[in-house]
CSV table of C-alpha atoms in Angstrom, one decimal:
chain,number,residue,atom,x,y,z
U,1,MET,CA,0.1,0.0,-0.1
U,2,GLY,CA,1.8,2.9,-0.9
U,3,ALA,CA,1.7,6.6,0.9
U,4,THR,CA,-0.2,9.6,0.7
U,5,THR,CA,0.0,13.2,1.8
U,6,ALA,CA,-2.7,15.8,1.6
U,7,ALA,CA,-2.3,18.6,4.3
U,8,THR,CA,-5.8,19.7,4.0
U,9,LEU,CA,-7.2,18.0,6.9
U,10,PRO,CA,-5.4,17.8,10.7
U,11,THR,CA,-3.0,14.6,11.4
U,12,PRO,CA,-5.0,12.4,14.0
U,13,ALA,CA,-3.4,10.4,16.9
U,14,ASN,CA,-0.4,8.4,16.3
U,15,PRO,CA,-2.4,4.9,15.8
U,16,ALA,CA,0.9,3.2,17.4
U,17,THR,CA,-0.3,4.7,21.1
U,18,ALA,CA,-3.6,4.3,20.2
U,19,THR,CA,-5.9,2.5,23.3
U,20,THR,CA,-8.7,0.5,22.7
U,21,ALA,CA,-12.1,0.9,24.5
U,22,TYR,CA,-14.0,-0.8,26.9
U,23,PRO,CA,-17.6,-1.8,26.7
U,24,PRO,CA,-19.2,0.8,29.6
U,25,LYS,CA,-19.4,-0.4,32.9
U,26,THR,CA,-23.3,0.0,33.2
U,27,LYS,CA,-26.0,-1.8,34.3
U,28,GLU,CA,-26.2,-4.4,31.6
U,29,THR,CA,-22.6,-5.7,32.3
U,30,ASN,CA,-23.9,-8.8,33.6
U,31,SER,CA,-26.0,-9.4,30.5
U,32,VAL,CA,-22.7,-8.7,28.4
U,33,GLU,CA,-21.1,-11.5,30.3
U,34,ASN,CA,-24.3,-13.9,30.2
U,35,ILE,CA,-24.0,-13.7,26.4
U,36,PHE,CA,-20.5,-14.1,25.8
U,37,SER,CA,-20.5,-16.9,27.6
U,38,ARG,CA,-22.9,-18.4,25.4
U,39,LEU,CA,-20.7,-17.8,22.3
U,40,SER,CA,-18.3,-20.0,20.7
U,41,ASP,CA,-14.7,-19.3,20.5
U,42,GLU,CA,-15.2,-18.7,16.6
U,43,GLN,CA,-18.3,-16.6,17.3
U,44,ILE,CA,-16.2,-14.3,19.5
U,45,GLU,CA,-13.4,-14.0,17.2
U,46,ILE,CA,-16.2,-13.1,14.1
U,47,ALA,CA,-17.7,-10.5,16.9
U,48,ALA,CA,-14.3,-9.5,17.9
U,49,ARG,CA,-13.7,-8.5,14.0
U,50,SER,CA,-16.2,-6.2,13.7
U,51,SER,CA,-13.0,-4.1,15.2
U,52,TYR,CA,-10.9,-3.4,12.1
U,53,ARG,CA,-8.0,-2.9,14.6
U,54,TYR,CA,-8.5,-6.1,16.0
U,55,LEU,CA,-9.0,-7.5,12.6
U,56,VAL,CA,-5.8,-6.0,11.4
U,57,GLY,CA,-4.2,-7.2,14.6
U,58,SER,CA,-5.2,-10.5,14.6
U,59,ILE,CA,-4.3,-10.9,11.1
U,60,ASN,CA,-0.3,-9.6,12.1
U,61,GLY,CA,-0.2,-11.3,15.2
U,62,SER,CA,-0.4,-8.3,17.7
U,63,ALA,CA,-3.9,-8.9,19.1
U,64,SER,CA,-4.3,-10.5,22.4
U,65,GLU,CA,-6.6,-12.8,23.6
U,66,ASP,CA,-8.1,-9.9,26.0
U,67,ASP,CA,-8.2,-7.4,23.2
U,68,ARG,CA,-10.6,-10.1,21.2
U,69,ASP,CA,-12.6,-10.3,24.1
U,70,LYS,CA,-13.0,-6.7,24.7
U,71,HIS,CA,-13.7,-6.0,21.1
U,72,ALA,CA,-16.3,-9.0,21.5
U,73,LYS,CA,-18.0,-7.4,24.3
U,74,ALA,CA,-18.4,-4.0,23.0
U,75,MET,CA,-20.2,-5.7,20.0
U,76,ILE,CA,-22.7,-7.9,22.5
U,77,SER,CA,-22.9,-4.2,24.3
U,78,ARG,CA,-24.3,-2.1,21.2
U,79,TYR,CA,-27.1,-4.8,20.9
U,80,LEU,CA,-28.2,-4.8,24.5
U,81,GLN,CA,-28.5,-0.9,24.2
U,82,VAL,CA,-30.8,-1.2,21.3
U,83,GLU,CA,-32.9,-3.7,23.3
U,84,GLN,CA,-33.1,-1.9,26.1
U,85,LYS,CA,-34.2,1.6,23.9
U,86,LEU,CA,-37.0,-0.9,22.2
U,87,HIS,CA,-37.9,-3.2,25.2
U,88,ALA,CA,-37.3,-1.0,28.5
U,89,HIS,CA,-40.4,-1.9,30.5
U,90,SER,CA,-39.2,-5.9,29.9
U,91,LEU,CA,-37.2,-8.1,31.8
U,92,SER,CA,-33.4,-7.8,31.7
U,93,GLU,CA,-33.9,-11.7,30.9
U,94,GLN,CA,-36.1,-10.8,27.9
U,95,TRP,CA,-34.1,-8.0,26.0
U,96,GLU,CA,-30.8,-10.2,26.6
U,97,SER,CA,-32.4,-13.2,24.8
U,98,ILE,CA,-33.6,-10.9,22.1
U,99,ALA,CA,-29.7,-9.2,21.8
U,100,PHE,CA,-28.4,-12.6,21.8
U,101,GLU,CA,-30.6,-14.0,19.2
U,102,LYS,CA,-30.0,-10.7,17.0
U,103,MET,CA,-26.1,-10.7,17.5
U,104,THR,CA,-25.8,-14.0,16.6
U,105,LYS,CA,-27.8,-13.8,13.1
U,106,THR,CA,-25.2,-10.8,12.5
U,107,LEU,CA,-22.3,-13.4,13.1
U,108,ALA,CA,-23.5,-15.4,10.5
U,109,PHE,CA,-24.6,-12.7,8.2
U,110,ARG,CA,-20.9,-10.9,8.4
U,111,VAL,CA,-19.4,-14.4,7.3
U,112,GLU,CA,-21.8,-14.9,4.8
U,113,LYS,CA,-21.1,-11.5,3.0
U,114,ASN,CA,-17.5,-12.0,3.3
U,115,VAL,CA,-17.3,-8.4,5.3
U,116,ASP,CA,-13.4,-9.4,6.2
U,117,ASP,CA,-12.5,-10.0,2.5
U,118,ILE,CA,-14.4,-6.4,1.6
U,119,ARG,CA,-12.7,-4.7,4.0
U,120,LEU,CA,-9.4,-6.0,2.8
U,121,CYS,CA,-10.1,-6.3,-0.9
U,122,PHE,CA,-7.8,-3.4,-1.8
U,123,ASP,CA,-4.8,-4.9,0.5
U,124,LYS,CA,-2.5,-7.3,-0.9
U,125,VAL,CA,-3.3,-11.3,-0.1
U,126,PRO,CA,-0.3,-12.7,1.9
U,127,SER,CA,1.3,-16.0,0.8
U,128,SER,CA,0.5,-19.1,2.5
U,129,SER,CA,1.7,-20.0,5.5
U,130,SER,CA,5.4,-21.9,5.5
U,131,SER,CA,4.1,-23.7,8.4
U,132,ALA,CA,2.5,-26.4,6.7
U,133,GLU,CA,3.5,-29.7,7.6
U,134,ASN,CA,3.2,-31.9,5.1
U,135,GLU,CA,2.3,-31.5,1.2
U,136,GLU,CA,-1.4,-32.1,1.7
U,137,GLU,CA,-1.6,-29.1,4.3
U,138,LYS,CA,0.2,-26.8,1.7
U,139,LYS,CA,-2.1,-27.5,-1.1
U,140,ALA,CA,-4.8,-26.6,0.8
U,141,ASP,CA,-3.1,-23.3,2.3
U,142,ASP,CA,-2.4,-22.5,-1.2
U,143,SER,CA,-5.8,-23.3,-2.7
U,144,HIS,CA,-7.4,-21.0,0.1
U,145,VAL,CA,-4.9,-18.4,-0.4
U,146,GLU,CA,-6.1,-18.1,-4.5
U,147,GLU,CA,-9.8,-18.5,-3.6
U,148,THR,CA,-9.1,-15.7,-1.2
U,149,ARG,CA,-7.1,-13.6,-3.9
U,150,LYS,CA,-9.9,-14.3,-6.6
U,151,GLU,CA,-12.7,-13.3,-4.2
U,152,ARG,CA,-10.8,-10.2,-3.1
U,153,THR,CA,-10.5,-9.0,-6.8
U,154,ARG,CA,-14.1,-10.2,-7.3
U,155,ILE,CA,-15.3,-7.5,-4.6
U,156,ARG,CA,-12.5,-4.8,-5.9
U,157,LYS,CA,-13.8,-4.7,-9.7
U,158,GLY,CA,-17.2,-4.5,-8.0
U,159,LEU,CA,-16.8,-1.8,-5.8
U,160,GLU,CA,-14.5,0.2,-8.4
U,161,ASP,CA,-17.9,0.1,-10.7
U,162,ARG,CA,-20.1,1.0,-8.1
U,163,PHE,CA,-18.3,3.8,-7.0
U,164,GLN,CA,-16.5,5.4,-10.2
U,165,ASN,CA,-18.9,8.2,-10.9
U,166,GLY,CA,-18.0,9.1,-6.8
U,167,ALA,CA,-21.4,8.1,-5.4
U,168,SER,CA,-20.0,7.6,-1.7
U,169,VAL,CA,-17.1,8.3,0.2
U,170,VAL,CA,-15.4,8.7,3.8
U,171,ARG,CA,-14.4,12.2,4.1
U,172,GLY,CA,-13.5,14.5,7.1
U,173,TYR,CA,-14.4,14.1,11.0
U,174,THR,CA,-17.0,16.2,13.3
U,175,LYS,CA,-15.4,17.8,16.1
U,176,ASP,CA,-15.1,15.2,18.5
U,177,GLY,CA,-13.6,12.8,15.6
U,178,ARG,CA,-16.4,10.9,13.9
U,179,ALA,CA,-15.9,9.9,10.3
U,180,LEU,CA,-18.3,11.4,7.8
U,181,PHE,CA,-19.8,9.3,5.4
U,182,LEU,CA,-21.0,11.2,2.5
U,183,ASN,CA,-23.6,10.2,-0.4
U,184,PHE,CA,-24.1,12.0,-3.5
U,185,PRO,CA,-27.3,10.3,-5.1
U,186,ARG,CA,-27.3,12.4,-8.1
U,187,THR,CA,-24.5,10.2,-9.5
U,188,GLU,CA,-26.0,7.2,-9.8
U,189,THR,CA,-28.9,6.1,-12.2
U,190,CYS,CA,-28.5,2.2,-12.2
U,191,TRP,CA,-28.0,0.0,-9.7
U,192,ASN,CA,-26.0,-4.0,-9.3
U,193,GLU,CA,-27.9,-5.4,-6.5
U,194,GLU,CA,-25.0,-7.1,-5.0
U,195,PHE,CA,-22.7,-4.4,-4.9
U,196,PHE,CA,-24.9,-1.7,-4.1
U,197,ILE,CA,-25.1,-3.7,-0.5
U,198,THR,CA,-21.7,-4.5,-0.9
U,199,GLY,CA,-20.9,-0.7,-1.4
U,200,ASN,CA,-22.9,0.4,1.4
U,201,ILE,CA,-21.1,-2.1,3.5
U,202,TYR,CA,-17.4,-1.5,2.5
U,203,THR,CA,-18.4,2.7,3.1
U,204,ILE,CA,-19.7,2.2,6.5
U,205,GLU,CA,-16.8,-0.4,7.6
U,206,ARG,CA,-14.7,2.1,6.4
U,207,ALA,CA,-16.1,5.2,8.3
U,208,LEU,CA,-16.3,3.1,11.8
U,209,ALA,CA,-12.8,1.8,10.9
U,210,CYS,CA,-11.9,5.6,10.5
U,211,THR,CA,-13.6,6.9,13.4
U,212,GLU,CA,-12.2,4.2,15.5
U,213,ARG,CA,-8.3,5.0,14.7
U,214,ASN,CA,-8.8,8.6,15.0
U,215,THR,CA,-10.2,8.6,18.4
U,216,ASP,CA,-8.0,5.9,19.5
U,217,GLY,CA,-11.4,3.5,20.4
U,218,GLU,CA,-13.3,6.3,22.3
U,219,LYS,CA,-16.1,6.7,19.7
U,220,SER,CA,-17.9,4.1,18.0
U,221,LYS,CA,-20.8,5.9,16.1
U,222,ILE,CA,-20.3,7.3,12.4
U,223,VAL,CA,-22.2,10.5,10.9
U,224,VAL,CA,-24.2,10.0,7.6
U,225,MET,CA,-25.1,12.6,5.1
U,226,TYR,CA,-26.8,12.8,1.6
U,227,ASP,CA,-26.5,15.7,-0.7
U,228,TYR,CA,-29.4,15.9,-2.7
U,229,ASN,CA,-28.2,19.1,-4.8
U,230,GLY,CA,-28.8,17.7,-8.2
U,231,TYR,CA,-30.8,15.0,-7.6
U,232,ALA,CA,-33.9,14.0,-9.7
U,233,MET,CA,-36.1,11.1,-9.7
U,234,LYS,CA,-34.3,9.0,-11.8
U,235,ASN,CA,-31.7,8.8,-9.2
U,236,SER,CA,-33.6,7.1,-7.1
U,237,PRO,CA,-32.9,3.0,-6.6
U,238,PRO,CA,-35.4,0.8,-6.5
U,239,THR,CA,-37.6,0.6,-3.2
U,240,GLN,CA,-36.6,-3.3,-3.0
U,241,LEU,CA,-33.3,-2.8,-3.0
U,242,VAL,CA,-33.2,0.4,-0.5
U,243,LYS,CA,-35.7,-1.9,1.8
U,244,LYS,CA,-33.3,-4.2,2.2
U,245,LEU,CA,-30.3,-2.1,2.8
U,246,LEU,CA,-32.1,-0.5,5.7
U,247,TYR,CA,-33.3,-3.8,6.9
U,248,ASN,CA,-29.4,-4.8,6.8
U,249,LEU,CA,-28.3,-1.8,8.8
U,250,ARG,CA,-31.1,-2.0,11.2
U,251,ASP,CA,-30.2,-5.6,12.1
U,252,HIS,CA,-26.4,-5.6,11.9
U,253,TRP,CA,-24.9,-2.4,12.7
U,254,PRO,CA,-27.0,-1.5,15.8
U,255,GLU,CA,-25.9,1.5,17.6
U,256,ARG,CA,-23.3,2.9,14.8
U,257,LEU,CA,-24.7,5.8,13.8
U,258,GLU,CA,-24.9,9.5,15.6
U,259,HIS,CA,-26.6,11.6,13.0
U,260,VAL,CA,-28.0,11.2,9.5
U,261,PHE,CA,-28.6,14.1,7.5
U,262,VAL,CA,-30.6,14.5,4.4
U,263,VAL,CA,-29.4,17.9,2.9
U,264,ASP,CA,-31.0,20.2,0.3
U,265,ALA,CA,-33.8,17.4,-0.6
U,266,PRO,CA,-35.9,18.9,-3.2
U,267,PHE,CA,-39.6,18.6,-3.3
U,268,ILE,CA,-39.6,16.0,-5.6
U,269,PHE,CA,-37.5,13.8,-2.7
U,270,ARG,CA,-40.6,13.5,-0.7
U,271,ALA,CA,-42.5,10.9,-2.8
U,272,PHE,CA,-39.7,8.9,-2.7
U,273,TRP,CA,-38.9,9.5,1.6
U,274,ALA,CA,-42.9,8.7,1.9
U,275,VAL,CA,-42.3,5.2,0.7
U,276,ILE,CA,-38.9,4.8,2.5
U,277,LYS,CA,-39.1,6.1,5.8
U,278,HIS,CA,-41.8,3.3,6.7
U,279,PHE,CA,-38.8,1.0,6.3
U,280,ILE,CA,-36.7,2.8,8.3
U,281,ASP,CA,-36.2,1.4,12.3
U,282,PRO,CA,-37.6,4.1,15.1
U,283,ILE,CA,-33.9,4.5,17.0
U,284,THR,CA,-32.8,5.1,13.4
U,285,LYS,CA,-35.7,7.6,12.5
U,286,GLU,CA,-35.1,9.8,15.4
U,287,LEU,CA,-31.9,10.6,13.9
U,288,VAL,CA,-32.7,11.6,10.7
U,289,GLN,CA,-32.8,15.2,9.4
U,290,PHE,CA,-33.6,17.1,6.7
U,291,VAL,CA,-31.4,20.3,6.5
U,292,THR,CA,-32.3,22.7,3.6
U,293,GLY,CA,-30.7,26.0,2.8
U,294,GLU,CA,-27.6,28.3,4.1
U,295,GLU,CA,-29.3,29.3,7.3
U,296,MET,CA,-30.1,26.1,8.5
U,297,LYS,CA,-27.0,24.4,7.2
U,298,ARG,CA,-25.0,26.9,9.1
U,299,LYS,CA,-26.9,26.7,12.1
U,300,VAL,CA,-26.8,22.7,12.3
U,301,PHE,CA,-23.2,22.0,10.6
U,302,SER,CA,-21.1,24.7,12.4
U,303,GLU,CA,-21.8,23.0,15.5
U,304,ILE,CA,-20.2,19.8,14.6
U,305,VAL,CA,-17.9,19.9,11.7
U,306,SER,CA,-15.1,22.4,11.6
U,307,GLU,CA,-14.5,24.7,8.4
U,308,GLU,CA,-11.3,22.4,7.6
U,309,HIS,CA,-13.4,19.3,7.8
U,310,ALA,CA,-16.9,20.8,5.9
U,311,THR,CA,-17.4,20.7,2.5
U,312,PRO,CA,-19.1,23.8,0.7
U,313,TRP,CA,-22.2,22.0,0.5
U,314,MET,CA,-22.3,22.0,4.0
U,315,LEU,CA,-20.7,25.4,4.8
U,316,GLU,CA,-20.0,27.9,2.3
U,317,GLU,CA,-16.6,28.4,3.8
U,318,GLY,CA,-15.6,24.6,4.0
U,319,LYS,CA,-12.4,23.6,2.6
U,320,ASN,CA,-12.5,20.3,2.1
U,321,SER,CA,-13.2,20.7,-1.3
U,322,GLU,CA,-10.8,19.0,-3.6
U,323,ASP,CA,-12.1,16.8,-6.2
U,324,VAL,CA,-12.3,13.0,-5.3
U,325,ASP,CA,-10.1,10.8,-6.9
U,326,VAL,CA,-11.4,7.6,-6.3
U,327,GLN,CA,-8.7,5.2,-7.4
U,328,LYS,CA,-6.4,7.3,-4.7
U,329,TYR,CA,-9.1,6.4,-2.2
U,330,PHE,CA,-9.2,2.9,-2.7
U,331,HIS,CA,-5.7,1.9,-3.7
U,332,GLU,CA,-3.2,4.6,-2.1
U,333,ILE,CA,-5.5,6.2,1.0
U,334,PRO,CA,-5.4,2.7,3.9
U,335,PHE,CA,-8.7,1.7,4.9
U,336,ASP,CA,-9.3,3.1,8.1
U,337,TYR,CA,-7.8,7.0,6.9
U,338,ALA,CA,-10.4,9.5,5.4
U,339,TYR,CA,-10.0,10.8,1.7
U,340,GLY,CA,-7.9,14.3,2.1
U,341,GLU,CA,-6.5,13.0,5.3
U,342,GLU,CA,-2.7,13.2,6.0
U,343,CYS,CA,-1.3,9.8,6.5
U,344,ARG,CA,2.2,8.3,6.6
U,345,VAL,CA,2.3,4.3,6.0
U,346,PRO,CA,5.3,1.8,5.3
U,347,LEU,CA,5.8,1.4,1.3
């Protein structure tokens, strides 16, 4: 992976000194431990890998068992928080059971959708292990490496096609360090079902990875923005595709969104919104805010985004205005860095 430099954004904390966030010690701590004790070692590993920092550490050997357990419990805590909100008047055993069921479905989903390969698809696939004890093991290792390489190449090509017009990008941070997941509906007029979903998985996971690194693991939520300038009805994805995406976000990324801003939506968008709003879960629906016009944008966005991180469509004086080079974004900037962010990585 190459090195990139772009001085438009401040340099975040040094990842080498980053600390791992623990799940908060709240009244659901016992429930976290109860659910953790019911997971298999394989499920704990999958849960821990929802942290990009842990994923990388597990691959390069720097992550410990304690790291694994802490990240897995952080995921459990997010599911419990949602069920507490939805079932506040129920017994803890009830929302604990629901949280366990939903989380285990997510673990299966992450395997089925190859979320690890989606996050790593622009990285070089390591060669097979030299520790194989016999020829059969070596052949199996080589076969696995080749299958992984082919799958990541397929995903990489699909993502490049999906975002060739710059439909989405992780760019900038809020004042408290959360990554901005920016979307531009006007750039899309046709949709491939698989990569409509895969593209959103890639971008939300990248935004989460950026937030995790930029805040040393202290924050676990991101901010999503949709710039509806230039939007026409031809830019509306099929309703069933949007429904599938929204259900996936609800079921598999709970407690991951801080805000969802719909910016400068034209009147014609209301027809599309009238349909899709029924597919949004009540917790996420409370996060959605329509922001229209310069006065309202200044009032809302100046509170959460600095001029250095804001684009001109957020704030008139926003300085984060460089055109996005999609190839650079994918191939040169590390997965846990936002576009335009200064970074240094080993060659």
